Coordinates of C-alpha atoms in Angstrom, one line a residue:
M1 CA -63.2 54.3 198.0
L2 CA -62.8 58.0 199.0
T3 CA -63.2 59.3 202.5
Y4 CA -62.5 62.5 204.5
L5 CA -60.8 62.4 207.9
H6 CA -61.6 65.6 210.0
A7 CA -59.1 66.4 212.7
D8 CA -59.9 68.5 215.8
S9 CA -59.0 72.1 216.1
Q10 CA -56.0 71.5 218.4
T11 CA -54.2 69.5 215.7
T12 CA -51.3 71.5 214.4
P13 CA -50.3 71.6 210.7
Q14 CA -47.1 69.6 211.5
Q15 CA -49.1 66.9 213.3
L16 CA -51.5 66.7 210.3
T17 CA -48.6 66.2 207.9
E18 CA -47.1 63.5 210.1
I19 CA -50.4 61.6 210.2
G20 CA -50.6 61.8 206.4
T21 CA -47.0 60.4 206.1
A22 CA -47.8 57.6 208.4
L23 CA -50.9 56.6 206.3
R24 CA -48.7 56.5 203.2
T25 CA -45.9 54.5 204.9
F26 CA -47.8 51.9 207.0
L27 CA -50.9 51.3 204.9
D28 CA -49.3 51.7 201.4
L29 CA -51.8 54.5 200.5
R30 CA -50.6 56.5 197.5
R31 CA -53.5 59.0 197.3
V32 CA -53.4 61.0 200.6
T33 CA -53.7 64.8 200.7
T34 CA -53.8 67.1 203.8
D35 CA -55.5 70.5 204.1
S36 CA -54.1 72.4 207.1
R37 CA -56.6 75.2 206.6
L38 CA -59.6 72.9 207.3
N39 CA -57.7 70.2 209.2
V40 CA -58.9 67.5 206.8
I41 CA -57.1 64.5 205.4
T42 CA -58.4 63.0 202.1
V43 CA -57.8 59.3 201.5
R44 CA -58.5 57.2 198.4
G45 CA -57.8 53.5 198.1
R46 CA -59.3 50.1 198.6
T47 CA -62.1 49.5 201.0
K48 CA -60.0 47.6 203.5
Q49 CA -57.2 50.2 203.4
V50 CA -59.6 53.1 203.8
K51 CA -61.4 51.4 206.7
L52 CA -58.1 50.7 208.4
A53 CA -57.0 54.3 207.8
H54 CA -60.2 55.5 209.5
D55 CA -59.5 53.2 212.5
F56 CA -55.9 54.3 212.7
F57 CA -56.9 58.0 212.5
A58 CA -59.5 57.6 215.2
S59 CA -57.0 56.0 217.6
L60 CA -54.8 59.1 217.3
Q61 CA -57.6 61.6 217.9
K62 CA -57.6 61.3 221.7
P63 CA -58.0 64.4 223.9
P64 CA -54.7 65.5 225.4
G65 CA -54.2 65.5 229.2
E66 CA -55.0 68.7 231.1
V67 CA -53.7 70.1 234.4
M68 CA -55.1 72.7 236.8
L69 CA -52.2 74.8 238.2
E70 CA -53.0 76.6 241.5
V71 CA -50.6 79.5 241.9
E72 CA -50.2 81.5 245.1
I73 CA -48.2 84.7 245.2
W74 CA -47.0 86.5 248.4
E75 CA -45.5 90.0 248.1
I76 CA -44.0 91.8 251.1
D77 CA -43.0 95.5 250.7
T78 CA -41.1 97.2 253.5
R79 CA -40.3 100.9 253.4
K80 CA -38.4 103.0 256.0
A81 CA -37.8 106.8 255.5
R82 CA -35.9 109.2 257.8
E83 CA -35.3 112.9 257.5
L84 CA -33.2 114.8 260.1
G85 CA -31.5 118.3 260.2
I86 CA -31.9 122.1 260.3
L87 CA -33.0 123.9 257.2
P88 CA -31.5 127.4 257.3
P89 CA -33.2 130.4 255.6
Q90 CA -32.5 130.6 251.9
S91 CA -33.3 134.4 251.5
F92 CA -33.1 137.6 253.5
E93 CA -35.3 140.7 253.4
L94 CA -33.8 144.2 253.4
R95 CA -36.2 147.1 254.3
F96 CA -35.8 150.9 254.0
L97 CA -36.4 152.6 257.4
G98 CA -36.3 156.3 256.2
R99 CA -33.9 159.2 256.9
S100 CA -31.9 160.0 260.0
L101 CA -33.1 163.1 262.0
S102 CA -30.4 163.6 264.5
G103 CA -27.4 163.2 262.3
T104 CA -25.3 166.4 262.5
V105 CA -22.2 164.7 261.6
S106 CA -22.4 162.7 258.4
N107 CA -21.0 159.2 258.3
L108 CA -18.8 159.2 255.3
F109 CA -18.4 155.4 255.4
G110 CA -22.0 154.3 256.1
V111 CA -24.6 153.4 253.6
G112 CA -26.2 156.6 252.4
R113 CA -23.6 158.5 254.4
G114 CA -25.8 158.6 257.4
Q115 CA -28.7 160.2 255.5
S116 CA -30.9 157.0 255.4
L117 CA -31.4 153.9 257.5
F118 CA -31.9 150.2 256.3
G119 CA -33.0 147.1 258.3
M120 CA -32.7 143.4 257.6
A121 CA -35.1 140.8 258.9
L122 CA -33.6 137.4 260.0
P123 CA -36.1 134.6 259.2
S124 CA -36.4 131.6 261.5
A125 CA -34.7 128.3 260.6
L126 CA -36.6 125.1 260.2
L127 CA -35.8 122.0 262.2
Q128 CA -36.9 118.7 260.6
A129 CA -36.9 115.4 262.4
T130 CA -39.3 112.8 260.8
F131 CA -39.4 109.1 260.5
N132 CA -41.7 106.9 258.4
S133 CA -42.0 103.1 258.3
S134 CA -44.5 101.0 256.3
L135 CA -45.1 97.3 255.8
L136 CA -47.3 95.8 253.0
R137 CA -48.2 92.2 252.7
S138 CA -50.1 91.0 249.6
H139 CA -51.5 87.4 249.0
Q140 CA -53.1 86.4 245.7
T141 CA -54.4 83.1 244.5
M142 CA -54.8 82.2 240.8
Q143 CA -55.8 79.1 238.9
L144 CA -54.5 78.3 235.4
R145 CA -55.7 75.4 233.2
A146 CA -53.1 74.1 230.7
S147 CA -53.0 71.2 228.3
H148 CA -50.1 68.7 227.9
G149 CA -47.2 70.4 226.2
L150 CA -48.9 73.8 225.9
E151 CA -47.7 76.9 227.7
A152 CA -49.8 78.8 230.3
S153 CA -48.7 82.4 231.2
M154 CA -49.6 84.8 234.0
S155 CA -48.8 88.5 234.4
L156 CA -49.0 90.4 237.7
G157 CA -48.1 94.1 237.6
Q158 CA -48.6 97.0 235.3
R159 CA -47.9 98.0 231.7
F160 CA -45.5 101.0 231.3
P161 CA -45.5 103.1 228.1
L162 CA -42.1 103.6 226.5
E163 CA -41.3 105.8 223.6
V164 CA -39.3 103.8 221.1
G165 CA -39.4 106.1 218.1
S166 CA -41.0 109.1 216.4
I167 CA -42.7 109.7 213.1
S168 CA -42.3 113.1 211.3
T169 CA -44.4 114.3 208.4
G170 CA -41.5 116.4 207.0
V171 CA -39.0 119.0 208.0
P172 CA -41.1 122.2 208.5
D173 CA -40.0 125.4 210.1
D174 CA -41.0 126.5 213.6
N175 CA -44.0 128.5 212.4
S176 CA -45.5 125.8 210.2
A177 CA -44.9 123.1 212.8
A178 CA -46.7 125.2 215.5
Q179 CA -49.6 125.8 213.1
S180 CA -50.1 122.3 211.8
G181 CA -49.2 120.3 214.9
L182 CA -48.5 117.2 212.8
A183 CA -44.8 117.4 212.5
Y184 CA -44.0 115.0 215.3
A185 CA -45.8 111.8 216.3
P186 CA -44.3 109.5 219.0
S187 CA -44.3 105.7 218.7
I188 CA -45.3 104.1 222.0
Q189 CA -44.6 100.5 223.1
Y190 CA -45.9 99.0 226.3
E191 CA -43.7 96.9 228.5
D192 CA -45.0 94.5 231.2
L193 CA -43.7 95.2 234.6
G194 CA -44.0 93.1 237.7
V195 CA -44.1 89.3 238.0
I196 CA -44.5 87.2 234.7
A197 CA -44.8 83.5 235.1
K198 CA -44.9 80.9 232.2
V199 CA -45.5 77.2 233.0
T200 CA -45.6 74.3 230.5
P201 CA -46.9 70.9 232.0
Y202 CA -45.9 67.4 230.7
L203 CA -47.9 64.5 232.0
H204 CA -46.4 61.1 233.0
S205 CA -47.8 57.8 234.2
G206 CA -48.4 57.4 237.9
R207 CA -50.1 60.8 238.3
E208 CA -46.9 62.7 237.9
V209 CA -46.3 66.0 236.1
T210 CA -43.1 67.8 234.9
L211 CA -43.4 71.6 235.0
A212 CA -41.1 73.8 232.8
I213 CA -41.1 77.1 234.7
N214 CA -40.0 80.5 233.3
L215 CA -40.3 83.2 236.0
A216 CA -39.4 86.8 235.4
V217 CA -39.5 89.9 237.6
R218 CA -39.2 93.2 235.7
D219 CA -39.0 96.7 237.1
L220 CA -37.9 100.2 236.1
G221 CA -34.2 101.0 236.6
A222 CA -32.7 104.1 238.1
Q223 CA -30.6 105.0 235.1
E224 CA -31.9 106.6 231.9
L225 CA -30.6 106.4 228.4
G226 CA -31.6 109.3 226.2
G227 CA -34.3 110.4 228.6
K228 CA -35.9 106.9 228.6
P229 CA -35.7 104.6 231.7
T230 CA -34.1 101.3 231.6
I231 CA -35.8 98.0 232.6
V232 CA -34.3 95.7 235.2
N233 CA -35.1 92.0 234.4
R234 CA -34.5 89.0 236.7
E235 CA -35.4 85.7 235.3
L236 CA -35.5 82.1 236.6
I237 CA -35.7 79.1 234.2
G238 CA -36.0 75.5 235.5
Q239 CA -37.9 72.2 235.5
I240 CA -39.4 70.2 238.4
R241 CA -41.2 66.9 238.5
L242 CA -44.1 66.6 241.0
K243 CA -46.8 64.3 242.0
E244 CA -50.4 65.5 242.0
G245 CA -51.0 67.8 244.9
E246 CA -47.3 68.4 245.7
S247 CA -46.2 72.1 246.0
Y248 CA -43.2 73.9 244.5
L249 CA -42.1 77.0 246.3
V250 CA -39.9 79.7 244.6
T251 CA -38.2 82.2 246.9
G252 CA -35.2 84.5 246.8
I253 CA -36.9 87.1 244.5
R254 CA -35.8 90.2 246.4
N255 CA -35.4 93.8 245.4
K256 CA -33.8 96.4 247.7
T257 CA -33.5 100.1 247.0
A258 CA -31.6 102.6 249.1
L259 CA -31.9 106.4 248.5
Q260 CA -29.9 109.1 250.3
S261 CA -30.2 112.8 249.8
K262 CA -28.9 116.1 251.4
T263 CA -30.4 119.6 251.3
G264 CA -28.8 122.7 252.8
T265 CA -26.3 125.5 252.3
P266 CA -23.6 124.8 249.8
W267 CA -20.2 123.7 251.1
I268 CA -21.2 124.3 254.7
A269 CA -23.8 121.4 254.8
R270 CA -21.0 118.9 253.8
L271 CA -19.0 119.5 257.0
P272 CA -19.0 116.5 259.4
I273 CA -20.5 118.2 262.6
V274 CA -21.4 121.7 261.7
G275 CA -23.1 120.6 258.5
A276 CA -26.1 119.2 260.5
L277 CA -26.9 122.9 261.5
F278 CA -27.0 124.1 257.9
G279 CA -28.8 121.2 256.1
T280 CA -31.0 118.1 256.3
R281 CA -30.2 114.5 255.5
K282 CA -32.8 112.1 254.1
K283 CA -32.7 108.3 253.9
D284 CA -35.2 106.1 252.1
N285 CA -35.0 102.3 252.1
L286 CA -37.4 100.1 250.0
E287 CA -37.3 96.3 250.1
T288 CA -39.6 94.0 248.1
E289 CA -39.7 90.2 248.3
V290 CA -41.9 87.8 246.3
W291 CA -42.8 84.2 247.0
L292 CA -44.4 81.9 244.4
L293 CA -46.1 78.6 245.1
I294 CA -47.3 76.2 242.3
R295 CA -49.4 73.2 243.0
P296 CA -50.6 70.9 240.1
Y297 CA -53.9 69.0 239.9
I298 CA -54.5 66.5 237.0
L299 CA -57.9 66.9 235.4
R300 CA -57.5 64.4 232.6
S301 CA -54.6 61.9 232.3
S302 CA -52.6 61.4 229.1
P303 CA -54.1 59.2 226.3
A304 CA -51.4 56.6 226.8
E305 CA -52.6 56.0 230.4
L306 CA -56.3 56.2 229.8
F307 CA -56.6 54.1 226.6
A308 CA -54.9 50.7 226.3
S309 CA -52.8 49.8 223.2
R310 CA -54.8 48.7 220.3
T311 CA -53.9 46.2 217.5
L312 CA -55.3 46.7 214.0
L313 CA -55.3 43.5 211.8
F314 CA -54.2 44.1 208.3
G315 CA -53.2 41.6 205.5
K316 CA -54.5 38.4 203.9
E317 CA -53.0 36.2 206.6
L318 CA -54.8 38.1 209.4
T319 CA -58.3 38.3 207.9
G320 CA -59.5 35.1 209.6
L321 CA -60.3 33.1 206.4
P322 CA -59.9 29.3 206.7
A323 CA -56.9 27.8 205.0
A324 CA -57.3 25.6 201.9
P325 CA -57.5 21.8 202.7
A326 CA -54.4 19.8 202.1
E327 CA -54.4 17.1 199.3
P328 CA -54.0 13.5 200.3
A329 CA -50.6 11.9 199.8
T330 CA -50.3 9.5 196.8
T331 CA -47.5 7.2 195.8
P332 CA -46.5 7.6 192.2
Q333 CA -46.2 4.3 190.2
P334 CA -42.8 3.6 188.5
Q335 CA -42.8 3.9 184.8
P336 CA -41.7 0.9 182.7
G337 CA -38.1 1.0 181.6
G338 CA -37.1 3.3 184.5
A339 CA -38.7 6.4 183.0
A340 CA -40.0 8.9 185.5
P341 CA -43.1 11.1 185.0
G342 CA -42.1 14.0 182.8
G343 CA -38.9 12.2 181.7
Q344 CA -37.7 10.2 178.8
P345 CA -37.9 6.4 178.6
G346 CA -35.0 4.6 180.3
V347 CA -32.1 2.8 178.4
P348 CA -31.0 -0.6 179.7
G349 CA -27.6 -0.3 181.5
Q350 CA -27.9 3.5 182.1
P351 CA -29.7 5.5 184.7
P352 CA -32.8 7.2 183.5
V353 CA -32.7 10.9 182.4
V354 CA -34.9 13.2 184.5
V355 CA -36.4 16.3 182.8
P356 CA -37.1 19.1 185.3
G357 CA -40.8 20.0 185.5
Q358 CA -42.3 23.5 185.3
P359 CA -40.7 26.0 187.7
G360 CA -42.7 27.1 190.7
I361 CA -44.9 23.8 190.8
L362 CA -44.0 21.2 193.3
P363 CA -44.5 17.5 192.4
Q364 CA -47.5 15.7 193.9
G365 CA -46.8 14.2 197.3
F366 CA -43.8 16.4 198.0
G367 CA -43.4 17.2 201.7
Q368 CA -45.9 14.7 203.0
P369 CA -44.8 12.5 206.0
I370 CA -44.1 8.8 205.4
R371 CA -46.3 6.5 207.4
P372 CA -44.6 3.6 209.0
G373 CA -45.0 0.3 207.3
T374 CA -45.6 1.7 203.8
P375 CA -43.0 2.3 201.1
G376 CA -41.6 5.8 200.8
A377 CA -43.4 8.2 198.6
F378 CA -41.0 10.0 196.2
P379 CA -41.8 12.9 194.0
G380 CA -42.3 12.4 190.3
G381 CA -39.1 12.4 188.4
I382 CA -37.0 10.6 191.1
P383 CA -36.6 6.8 190.6
Q384 CA -37.2 4.5 193.5
G385 CA -34.1 2.3 193.3
I386 CA -35.0 0.1 190.3
P387 CA -32.2 -2.4 189.7
V388 CA -30.3 -2.3 186.4
P389 CA -29.8 -5.7 184.7
G390 CA -26.2 -7.0 184.7
Q391 CA -25.0 -4.7 187.6
P392 CA -25.2 -4.8 191.4
G393 CA -28.1 -3.3 193.2
T394 CA -28.7 0.4 192.7
R395 CA -30.4 3.0 194.6
F396 CA -31.9 6.1 192.9
G397 CA -30.2 4.9 189.7
I398 CA -26.7 5.2 191.3
P399 CA -24.5 2.2 190.7
G400 CA -22.9 0.5 193.7
V401 CA -25.6 1.7 196.2
P402 CA -27.8 -1.0 197.6
A403 CA -31.5 -0.6 197.4
P404 CA -33.3 0.1 200.7
Q405 CA -35.2 -2.7 202.4
T406 CA -38.8 -2.0 203.3
P407 CA -39.3 -2.5 207.1
P408 CA -42.2 -4.7 208.2
A409 CA -45.4 -3.0 209.4
Q410 CA -45.7 -2.7 213.2
G411 CA -47.9 -5.2 214.8
T412 CA -48.0 -7.5 211.7
P413 CA -46.0 -10.8 211.8
E414 CA -43.7 -11.4 208.9
E415 CA -45.1 -14.0 206.6
P416 CA -42.9 -16.9 205.5
D417 CA -41.8 -17.3 202.0
A418 CA -44.2 -19.1 199.8
E419 CA -43.3 -22.6 198.7
P420 CA -42.7 -23.2 195.0
Q421 CA -45.5 -24.8 193.1

């Protein structure tokens, strides 16, 4: 008999191979093939074997358990900025005022020797005193549905393009590169920034779930390598076992950035007290904190909890057929001269010779219980204590062993010996 067993789409090629191996091992099926492309197992064998393989395969094709994960994310951003100082003028304007009219005596050491006048305008300085503070609270709720043993992922943030390489069409000169415009082509790769959470549920009995959590917070770093920014990664990996409806809170994901800058006249702005009159100082503090709350709800329990264990009967002793009736016990009659059935005739004065019967065939009456009050039933080929003339009583043809006495039947009085006629 030939049959095709179609597996569902969630069955992996490894699981399909393991099912085929189990069919060969447990059911003694030699012609079993698996097709991972179509998720089909082909079985050929006897009718009982194929039917049992179909029942065994159907017991394995149970839907896996599913969990609904309710994820809540709180994000708190705090920013404080302060700018204080005096910004002096960075440039001066020099203007020509014309010639001097009253100069009778020339100034030999002046500019233009007293023949011309110049003026300089002093610009006003800028006093800066600003303060900025901001607070941002963000709350997001998401729901993820995941199966038993399968990973569910969530990304909250943005994708940042990074140049990881370049493709050049050749080594042209500057003129040809400017004309064609195809000498340089960058290779861009996008990186996920923000909060990235990956959760894998494992169902247990008693409405309990084990969550394998992989939480990562990624952001751009302050340093640059070759003109490309670095990525700061903070990752948390752990496992937690919860009951349905219990919550798991992840805290401690904090990012604090402090920025200080100075602007003013060189060297003078660095002085401790006077430097405040010739420059400005700016401070910028940014702090970010993320909280993550995970709460599981079981939508469908595992197959081991929903379906009871099943026993499949297989084999001749388990088919339910009635056993063959036992043959009645019979007492074999002794052969004349001490010969046993299947043996040679006995010789006076010597025990009979027993010839073994056909191997694998038990003598008639072997293994039957002996009823009280009746002589023992012995298998064929075993003498029943026939006495040998001229020697004491024998038992089973062995000299010197008395023959057994037959006990009287229960409930029957022993009759007296008959009188001689």
